[in-house]
mmCIF file with all atom_site columns, C-alpha atoms in Angstrom:
data_model
loop_
_atom_site.group_PDB
_atom_site.id
_atom_site.type_symbol
_atom_site.label_atom_id
_atom_site.label_alt_id
_atom_site.label_comp_id
_atom_site.label_asym_id
_atom_site.label_entity_id
_atom_site.label_seq_id
_atom_site.pdbx_PDB_ins_code
_atom_site.Cartn_x
_atom_site.Cartn_y
_atom_site.Cartn_z
_atom_site.occupancy
_atom_site.B_iso_or_equiv
_atom_site.pdbx_formal_charge
_atom_site.auth_seq_id
_atom_site.auth_comp_id
_atom_site.auth_asym_id
_atom_site.auth_atom_id
_atom_site.pdbx_PDB_model_num
ATOM 1   C CA . MET Z 1 1   ? -0.358  0.168   -0.342  1.00 0.00 ? 1   MET Z CA 1
ATOM 2   C CA . LEU Z 1 2   ? 2.982   2.590   0.242   1.00 0.00 ? 2   LEU Z CA 1
ATOM 3   C CA . ARG Z 1 3   ? 3.806   1.842   -2.496  1.00 0.00 ? 3   ARG Z CA 1
ATOM 4   C CA . ASP Z 1 4   ? 0.614   3.824   -3.977  1.00 0.00 ? 4   ASP Z CA 1
ATOM 5   C CA . VAL Z 1 5   ? 1.726   7.026   -2.117  1.00 0.00 ? 5   VAL Z CA 1
ATOM 6   C CA . TYR Z 1 6   ? 5.346   6.606   -3.497  1.00 0.00 ? 6   TYR Z CA 1
ATOM 7   C CA . ARG Z 1 7   ? 3.664   6.029   -7.435  1.00 0.00 ? 7   ARG Z CA 1
ATOM 8   C CA . ALA Z 1 8   ? 1.144   8.543   -6.690  1.00 0.00 ? 8   ALA Z CA 1
ATOM 9   C CA . ASN Z 1 9   ? 3.184   10.982  -6.267  1.00 0.00 ? 9   ASN Z CA 1
ATOM 10  C CA . ARG Z 1 10  ? 6.134   10.088  -7.874  1.00 0.00 ? 10  ARG Z CA 1
ATOM 11  C CA . PRO Z 1 11  ? 7.782   13.100  -9.154  1.00 0.00 ? 11  PRO Z CA 1
ATOM 12  C CA . LEU Z 1 12  ? 7.518   14.971  -5.316  1.00 0.00 ? 12  LEU Z CA 1
ATOM 13  C CA . PHE Z 1 13  ? 10.025  12.060  -4.275  1.00 0.00 ? 13  PHE Z CA 1
ATOM 14  C CA . GLU Z 1 14  ? 12.857  13.221  -6.942  1.00 0.00 ? 14  GLU Z CA 1
ATOM 15  C CA . LEU Z 1 15  ? 12.327  16.818  -4.652  1.00 0.00 ? 15  LEU Z CA 1
ATOM 16  C CA . ALA Z 1 16  ? 15.151  17.665  -2.453  1.00 0.00 ? 16  ALA Z CA 1
ATOM 17  C CA . GLU Z 1 17  ? 14.585  15.865  0.925   1.00 0.00 ? 17  GLU Z CA 1
ATOM 18  C CA . THR Z 1 18  ? 13.804  19.282  3.019   1.00 0.00 ? 18  THR Z CA 1
ATOM 19  C CA . HIS Z 1 19  ? 11.228  20.174  0.457   1.00 0.00 ? 19  HIS Z CA 1
ATOM 20  C CA . PRO Z 1 20  ? 7.914   20.391  2.591   1.00 0.00 ? 20  PRO Z CA 1
ATOM 21  C CA . ALA Z 1 21  ? 6.052   18.059  0.026   1.00 0.00 ? 21  ALA Z CA 1
ATOM 22  C CA . ARG Z 1 22  ? 8.387   15.268  0.113   1.00 0.00 ? 22  ARG Z CA 1
ATOM 23  C CA . GLN Z 1 23  ? 8.694   15.709  4.434   1.00 0.00 ? 23  GLN Z CA 1
ATOM 24  C CA . PHE Z 1 24  ? 5.280   15.452  4.802   1.00 0.00 ? 24  PHE Z CA 1
ATOM 25  C CA . LEU Z 1 25  ? 4.843   12.222  2.411   1.00 0.00 ? 25  LEU Z CA 1
ATOM 26  C CA . GLU Z 1 26  ? 7.534   10.040  3.907   1.00 0.00 ? 26  GLU Z CA 1
ATOM 27  C CA . ALA Z 1 27  ? 6.206   11.125  7.738   1.00 0.00 ? 27  ALA Z CA 1
ATOM 28  C CA . PHE Z 1 28  ? 2.789   10.080  6.102   1.00 0.00 ? 28  PHE Z CA 1
ATOM 29  C CA . MET Z 1 29  ? 3.705   6.969   4.931   1.00 0.00 ? 29  MET Z CA 1
ATOM 30  C CA . LYS Z 1 30  ? 6.095   6.171   8.032   1.00 0.00 ? 30  LYS Z CA 1
ATOM 31  C CA . CYS Z 1 31  ? 3.031   6.822   10.193  1.00 0.00 ? 31  CYS Z CA 1
ATOM 32  C CA . ARG Z 1 32  ? 0.476   5.016   8.431   1.00 0.00 ? 32  ARG Z CA 1
ATOM 33  C CA . GLU Z 1 33  ? 3.346   1.922   8.801   1.00 0.00 ? 33  GLU Z CA 1
ATOM 34  C CA . GLN Z 1 34  ? 3.654   2.328   11.951  1.00 0.00 ? 34  GLN Z CA 1
ATOM 35  C CA . CYS Z 1 35  ? 0.390   3.256   13.618  1.00 0.00 ? 35  CYS Z CA 1
ATOM 36  C CA . VAL Z 1 36  ? -2.406  1.594   11.205  1.00 0.00 ? 36  VAL Z CA 1
ATOM 37  C CA . GLY Z 1 37  ? -2.945  -2.460  12.302  1.00 0.00 ? 37  GLY Z CA 1
ATOM 38  C CA . ARG Z 1 38  ? -1.238  -2.045  15.647  1.00 0.00 ? 38  ARG Z CA 1
ATOM 39  C CA . GLU Z 1 39  ? -4.349  -3.587  17.321  1.00 0.00 ? 39  GLU Z CA 1
ATOM 40  C CA . LEU Z 1 40  ? -4.150  -6.563  15.759  1.00 0.00 ? 40  LEU Z CA 1
ATOM 41  C CA . PRO Z 1 41  ? -2.693  -9.622  17.493  1.00 0.00 ? 41  PRO Z CA 1
ATOM 42  C CA . PRO Z 1 42  ? 0.890   -10.936 17.420  1.00 0.00 ? 42  PRO Z CA 1
ATOM 43  C CA . PRO Z 1 43  ? 2.473   -12.104 14.628  1.00 0.00 ? 43  PRO Z CA 1
ATOM 44  C CA . LEU Z 1 44  ? 0.071   -9.651  12.874  1.00 0.00 ? 44  LEU Z CA 1
ATOM 45  C CA . GLY Z 1 45  ? 0.128   -6.487  15.117  1.00 0.00 ? 45  GLY Z CA 1
ATOM 46  C CA . ASP Z 1 46  ? 1.291   -5.716  18.589  1.00 0.00 ? 46  ASP Z CA 1
ATOM 47  C CA . GLY Z 1 47  ? -2.244  -5.920  20.079  1.00 0.00 ? 47  GLY Z CA 1
ATOM 48  C CA . ILE Z 1 48  ? -1.930  -2.224  21.052  1.00 0.00 ? 48  ILE Z CA 1
ATOM 49  C CA . ASP Z 1 49  ? -5.295  -0.060  21.005  1.00 0.00 ? 49  ASP Z CA 1
ATOM 50  C CA . GLN Z 1 50  ? -7.308  3.079   23.004  1.00 0.00 ? 50  GLN Z CA 1
ATOM 51  C CA . HIS Z 1 51  ? -11.107 3.152   23.982  1.00 0.00 ? 51  HIS Z CA 1
ATOM 52  C CA . TRP Z 1 52  ? -12.838 6.348   24.646  1.00 0.00 ? 52  TRP Z CA 1
ATOM 53  C CA . TRP Z 1 53  ? -16.195 8.353   24.403  1.00 0.00 ? 53  TRP Z CA 1
ATOM 54  C CA . SER Z 1 54  ? -15.921 10.859  21.838  1.00 0.00 ? 54  SER Z CA 1
ATOM 55  C CA . HIS Z 1 55  ? -17.693 14.435  23.408  1.00 0.00 ? 55  HIS Z CA 1
ATOM 56  C CA . ARG Z 1 56  ? -17.258 15.563  19.951  1.00 0.00 ? 56  ARG Z CA 1
ATOM 57  C CA . ASP Z 1 57  ? -19.166 13.521  17.989  1.00 0.00 ? 57  ASP Z CA 1
ATOM 58  C CA . LEU Z 1 58  ? -21.279 11.799  20.936  1.00 0.00 ? 58  LEU Z CA 1
ATOM 59  C CA . ARG Z 1 59  ? -19.983 8.051   19.596  1.00 0.00 ? 59  ARG Z CA 1
ATOM 60  C CA . GLY Z 1 60  ? -17.150 5.018   20.909  1.00 0.00 ? 60  GLY Z CA 1
ATOM 61  C CA . TRP Z 1 61  ? -13.728 5.685   19.134  1.00 0.00 ? 61  TRP Z CA 1
ATOM 62  C CA . THR Z 1 62  ? -10.596 2.949   19.024  1.00 0.00 ? 62  THR Z CA 1
ATOM 63  C CA . PHE Z 1 63  ? -7.518  4.550   18.245  1.00 0.00 ? 63  PHE Z CA 1
ATOM 64  C CA . SER Z 1 64  ? -7.381  1.722   15.684  1.00 0.00 ? 64  SER Z CA 1
ATOM 65  C CA . GLY Z 1 65  ? -10.577 3.137   14.390  1.00 0.00 ? 65  GLY Z CA 1
ATOM 66  C CA . PHE Z 1 66  ? -8.905  6.358   14.062  1.00 0.00 ? 66  PHE Z CA 1
ATOM 67  C CA . ALA Z 1 67  ? -5.935  5.197   12.136  1.00 0.00 ? 67  ALA Z CA 1
ATOM 68  C CA . TYR Z 1 68  ? -8.494  2.895   9.792   1.00 0.00 ? 68  TYR Z CA 1
ATOM 69  C CA . THR Z 1 69  ? -10.545 6.308   8.981   1.00 0.00 ? 69  THR Z CA 1
ATOM 70  C CA . TYR Z 1 70  ? -7.610  9.144   8.650   1.00 0.00 ? 70  TYR Z CA 1
ATOM 71  C CA . ILE Z 1 71  ? -4.130  7.859   7.511   1.00 0.00 ? 71  ILE Z CA 1
ATOM 72  C CA . SER Z 1 72  ? -5.098  4.537   5.711   1.00 0.00 ? 72  SER Z CA 1
ATOM 73  C CA . PHE Z 1 73  ? -5.351  5.495   2.389   1.00 0.00 ? 73  PHE Z CA 1
ATOM 74  C CA . THR Z 1 74  ? -3.192  6.760   -0.874  1.00 0.00 ? 74  THR Z CA 1
ATOM 75  C CA . ILE Z 1 75  ? -2.962  10.272  -0.438  1.00 0.00 ? 75  ILE Z CA 1
ATOM 76  C CA . GLU Z 1 76  ? -2.116  12.043  -3.681  1.00 0.00 ? 76  GLU Z CA 1
ATOM 77  C CA . LEU Z 1 77  ? -0.848  15.942  -3.102  1.00 0.00 ? 77  LEU Z CA 1
ATOM 78  C CA . ASP Z 1 78  ? -2.763  17.128  -5.923  1.00 0.00 ? 78  ASP Z CA 1
ATOM 79  C CA . GLY Z 1 79  ? -1.552  20.702  -5.647  1.00 0.00 ? 79  GLY Z CA 1
ATOM 80  C CA . TRP Z 1 80  ? 1.645   20.021  -6.051  1.00 0.00 ? 80  TRP Z CA 1
ATOM 81  C CA . LEU Z 1 81  ? 1.785   17.311  -8.672  1.00 0.00 ? 81  LEU Z CA 1
ATOM 82  C CA . THR Z 1 82  ? -0.488  20.453  -10.965 1.00 0.00 ? 82  THR Z CA 1
ATOM 83  C CA . ASP Z 1 83  ? 1.071   22.643  -9.647  1.00 0.00 ? 83  ASP Z CA 1
ATOM 84  C CA . ALA Z 1 84  ? -2.128  24.404  -9.598  1.00 0.00 ? 84  ALA Z CA 1
ATOM 85  C CA . PRO Z 1 85  ? -2.815  28.060  -9.411  1.00 0.00 ? 85  PRO Z CA 1
ATOM 86  C CA . GLU Z 1 86  ? -5.436  28.103  -6.327  1.00 0.00 ? 86  GLU Z CA 1
ATOM 87  C CA . ARG Z 1 87  ? -5.667  25.396  -3.531  1.00 0.00 ? 87  ARG Z CA 1
ATOM 88  C CA . THR Z 1 88  ? -7.514  22.722  -4.681  1.00 0.00 ? 88  THR Z CA 1
ATOM 89  C CA . LYS Z 1 89  ? -10.678 21.087  -3.808  1.00 0.00 ? 89  LYS Z CA 1
ATOM 90  C CA . SER Z 1 90  ? -8.686  17.975  -1.664  1.00 0.00 ? 90  SER Z CA 1
ATOM 91  C CA . GLU Z 1 91  ? -6.609  20.660  0.063   1.00 0.00 ? 91  GLU Z CA 1
ATOM 92  C CA . GLN Z 1 92  ? -9.525  23.229  0.424   1.00 0.00 ? 92  GLN Z CA 1
ATOM 93  C CA . GLY Z 1 93  ? -10.947 20.151  2.637   1.00 0.00 ? 93  GLY Z CA 1
ATOM 94  C CA . THR Z 1 94  ? -8.064  19.224  3.953   1.00 0.00 ? 94  THR Z CA 1
ATOM 95  C CA . PHE Z 1 95  ? -8.186  21.407  6.860   1.00 0.00 ? 95  PHE Z CA 1
ATOM 96  C CA . ALA Z 1 96  ? -11.474 20.479  8.181   1.00 0.00 ? 96  ALA Z CA 1
ATOM 97  C CA . ARG Z 1 97  ? -9.971  16.413  8.172   1.00 0.00 ? 97  ARG Z CA 1
ATOM 98  C CA . ILE Z 1 98  ? -7.295  17.905  10.289  1.00 0.00 ? 98  ILE Z CA 1
ATOM 99  C CA . LYS Z 1 99  ? -9.373  19.702  12.927  1.00 0.00 ? 99  LYS Z CA 1
ATOM 100 C CA . GLU Z 1 100 ? -11.227 17.027  13.309  1.00 0.00 ? 100 GLU Z CA 1
ATOM 101 C CA . MET Z 1 101 ? -8.426  14.623  13.193  1.00 0.00 ? 101 MET Z CA 1
ATOM 102 C CA . GLU Z 1 102 ? -7.063  16.931  16.249  1.00 0.00 ? 102 GLU Z CA 1
ATOM 103 C CA . GLN Z 1 103 ? -9.966  17.350  18.126  1.00 0.00 ? 103 GLN Z CA 1
ATOM 104 C CA . LEU Z 1 104 ? -10.366 13.316  18.514  1.00 0.00 ? 104 LEU Z CA 1
ATOM 105 C CA . LEU Z 1 105 ? -7.223  12.886  18.643  1.00 0.00 ? 105 LEU Z CA 1
ATOM 106 C CA . ASP Z 1 106 ? -6.988  15.394  22.358  1.00 0.00 ? 106 ASP Z CA 1
ATOM 107 C CA . GLU Z 1 107 ? -9.959  13.021  22.926  1.00 0.00 ? 107 GLU Z CA 1
ATOM 108 C CA . CYS Z 1 108 ? -7.526  10.096  22.576  1.00 0.00 ? 108 CYS Z CA 1
ATOM 109 C CA . HIS Z 1 109 ? -4.663  11.443  24.783  1.00 0.00 ? 109 HIS Z CA 1
ATOM 110 C CA . ALA Z 1 110 ? -6.889  11.979  27.513  1.00 0.00 ? 110 ALA Z CA 1
ATOM 111 C CA . ALA Z 1 111 ? -7.596  8.194   27.444  1.00 0.00 ? 111 ALA Z CA 1
ATOM 112 C CA . ALA Z 1 112 ? -4.538  7.207   26.924  1.00 0.00 ? 112 ALA Z CA 1
ATOM 113 C CA . THR Z 1 113 ? -2.785  9.488   29.456  1.00 0.00 ? 113 THR Z CA 1
ATOM 114 C CA . THR Z 1 114 ? -5.405  8.205   32.227  1.00 0.00 ? 114 THR Z CA 1
ATOM 115 C CA . SER Z 1 115 ? -4.989  4.568   31.417  1.00 0.00 ? 115 SER Z CA 1
ATOM 116 C CA . GLY Z 1 116 ? -0.736  4.938   31.340  1.00 0.00 ? 116 GLY Z CA 1
ATOM 117 C CA . ASN Z 1 117 ? -1.025  3.395   27.431  1.00 0.00 ? 117 ASN Z CA 1
ATOM 118 C CA . GLN Z 1 118 ? 2.674   4.874   25.979  1.00 0.00 ? 118 GLN Z CA 1
ATOM 119 C CA . ALA Z 1 119 ? 2.405   2.784   23.240  1.00 0.00 ? 119 ALA Z CA 1
ATOM 120 C CA . VAL Z 1 120 ? -0.526  5.072   22.233  1.00 0.00 ? 120 VAL Z CA 1
ATOM 121 C CA . LEU Z 1 121 ? 0.497   8.307   23.282  1.00 0.00 ? 121 LEU Z CA 1
ATOM 122 C CA . GLN Z 1 122 ? 3.557   7.740   21.231  1.00 0.00 ? 122 GLN Z CA 1
ATOM 123 C CA . MET Z 1 123 ? 1.610   7.296   18.228  1.00 0.00 ? 123 MET Z CA 1
ATOM 124 C CA . ILE Z 1 124 ? -0.650  10.159  19.104  1.00 0.00 ? 124 ILE Z CA 1
ATOM 125 C CA . GLU Z 1 125 ? 2.952   12.625  18.807  1.00 0.00 ? 125 GLU Z CA 1
ATOM 126 C CA . GLN Z 1 126 ? 3.838   10.779  15.325  1.00 0.00 ? 126 GLN Z CA 1
ATOM 127 C CA . VAL Z 1 127 ? 0.106   11.781  13.988  1.00 0.00 ? 127 VAL Z CA 1
ATOM 128 C CA . THR Z 1 128 ? 0.511   15.361  15.656  1.00 0.00 ? 128 THR Z CA 1
ATOM 129 C CA . GLU Z 1 129 ? 3.853   15.959  13.869  1.00 0.00 ? 129 GLU Z CA 1
ATOM 130 C CA . MET Z 1 130 ? 2.250   14.644  10.219  1.00 0.00 ? 130 MET Z CA 1
ATOM 131 C CA . LEU Z 1 131 ? -0.525  16.817  10.372  1.00 0.00 ? 131 LEU Z CA 1
ATOM 132 C CA . ALA Z 1 132 ? 1.346   20.158  11.192  1.00 0.00 ? 132 ALA Z CA 1
ATOM 133 C CA . LEU Z 1 133 ? 3.433   18.800  8.353   1.00 0.00 ? 133 LEU Z CA 1
ATOM 134 C CA . TRP Z 1 134 ? 0.747   18.685  6.202   1.00 0.00 ? 134 TRP Z CA 1
ATOM 135 C CA . LYS Z 1 135 ? -0.899  21.791  7.134   1.00 0.00 ? 135 LYS Z CA 1
ATOM 136 C CA . GLN Z 1 136 ? 2.304   23.157  6.709   1.00 0.00 ? 136 GLN Z CA 1
ATOM 137 C CA . CYS Z 1 137 ? 2.986   21.361  3.046   1.00 0.00 ? 137 CYS Z CA 1
ATOM 138 C CA . ILE Z 1 138 ? -0.519  23.072  1.528   1.00 0.00 ? 138 ILE Z CA 1
ATOM 139 C CA . GLU Z 1 139 ? 0.093   26.369  3.182   1.00 0.00 ? 139 GLU Z CA 1
ATOM 140 C CA . LEU Z 1 140 ? 3.656   26.910  2.479   1.00 0.00 ? 140 LEU Z CA 1
ATOM 141 C CA . ARG Z 1 141 ? 2.109   25.583  -1.753  1.00 0.00 ? 141 ARG Z CA 1
ATOM 142 C CA . CYS Z 1 142 ? -0.620  28.357  -1.495  1.00 0.00 ? 142 CYS Z CA 1
ATOM 143 C CA . PRO Z 1 143 ? -0.544  30.742  1.385   1.00 0.00 ? 143 PRO Z CA 1
ATOM 144 C CA . THR Z 1 144 ? -4.019  32.053  0.526   1.00 0.00 ? 144 THR Z CA 1
ATOM 145 C CA . ALA Z 1 145 ? -7.247  29.833  0.643   1.00 0.00 ? 145 ALA Z CA 1
#
């Protein structure tokens, strides 16, 4: 699956390692590789997960459910690939999705802190750093919405 991300964004992986699009894509791929599927029992996963009740959308969540919903897909940085003059629809929608993700991660963080779930706390930190790179990647490409 990670090959799909690479294939969809191949020209961006040829940019310098310090380029914001490449930094985000590499962080996204690493995050997906290290955070998705961890709830599975060994030998497929580590049996790591975190449950919480979301006050944001009034339903139960798990970290694994979050990861499958928000990280487990093939991303394509269409704005960078096409050099779009304005933010693309996907870029515009990304900011709303990131806000949702940050709110859910805050709730998960509170639950993981209460239960002492260090493994999930580390994954939350990794996802949070990836989200910051995602926002930066879009903002640097096209600063005005």
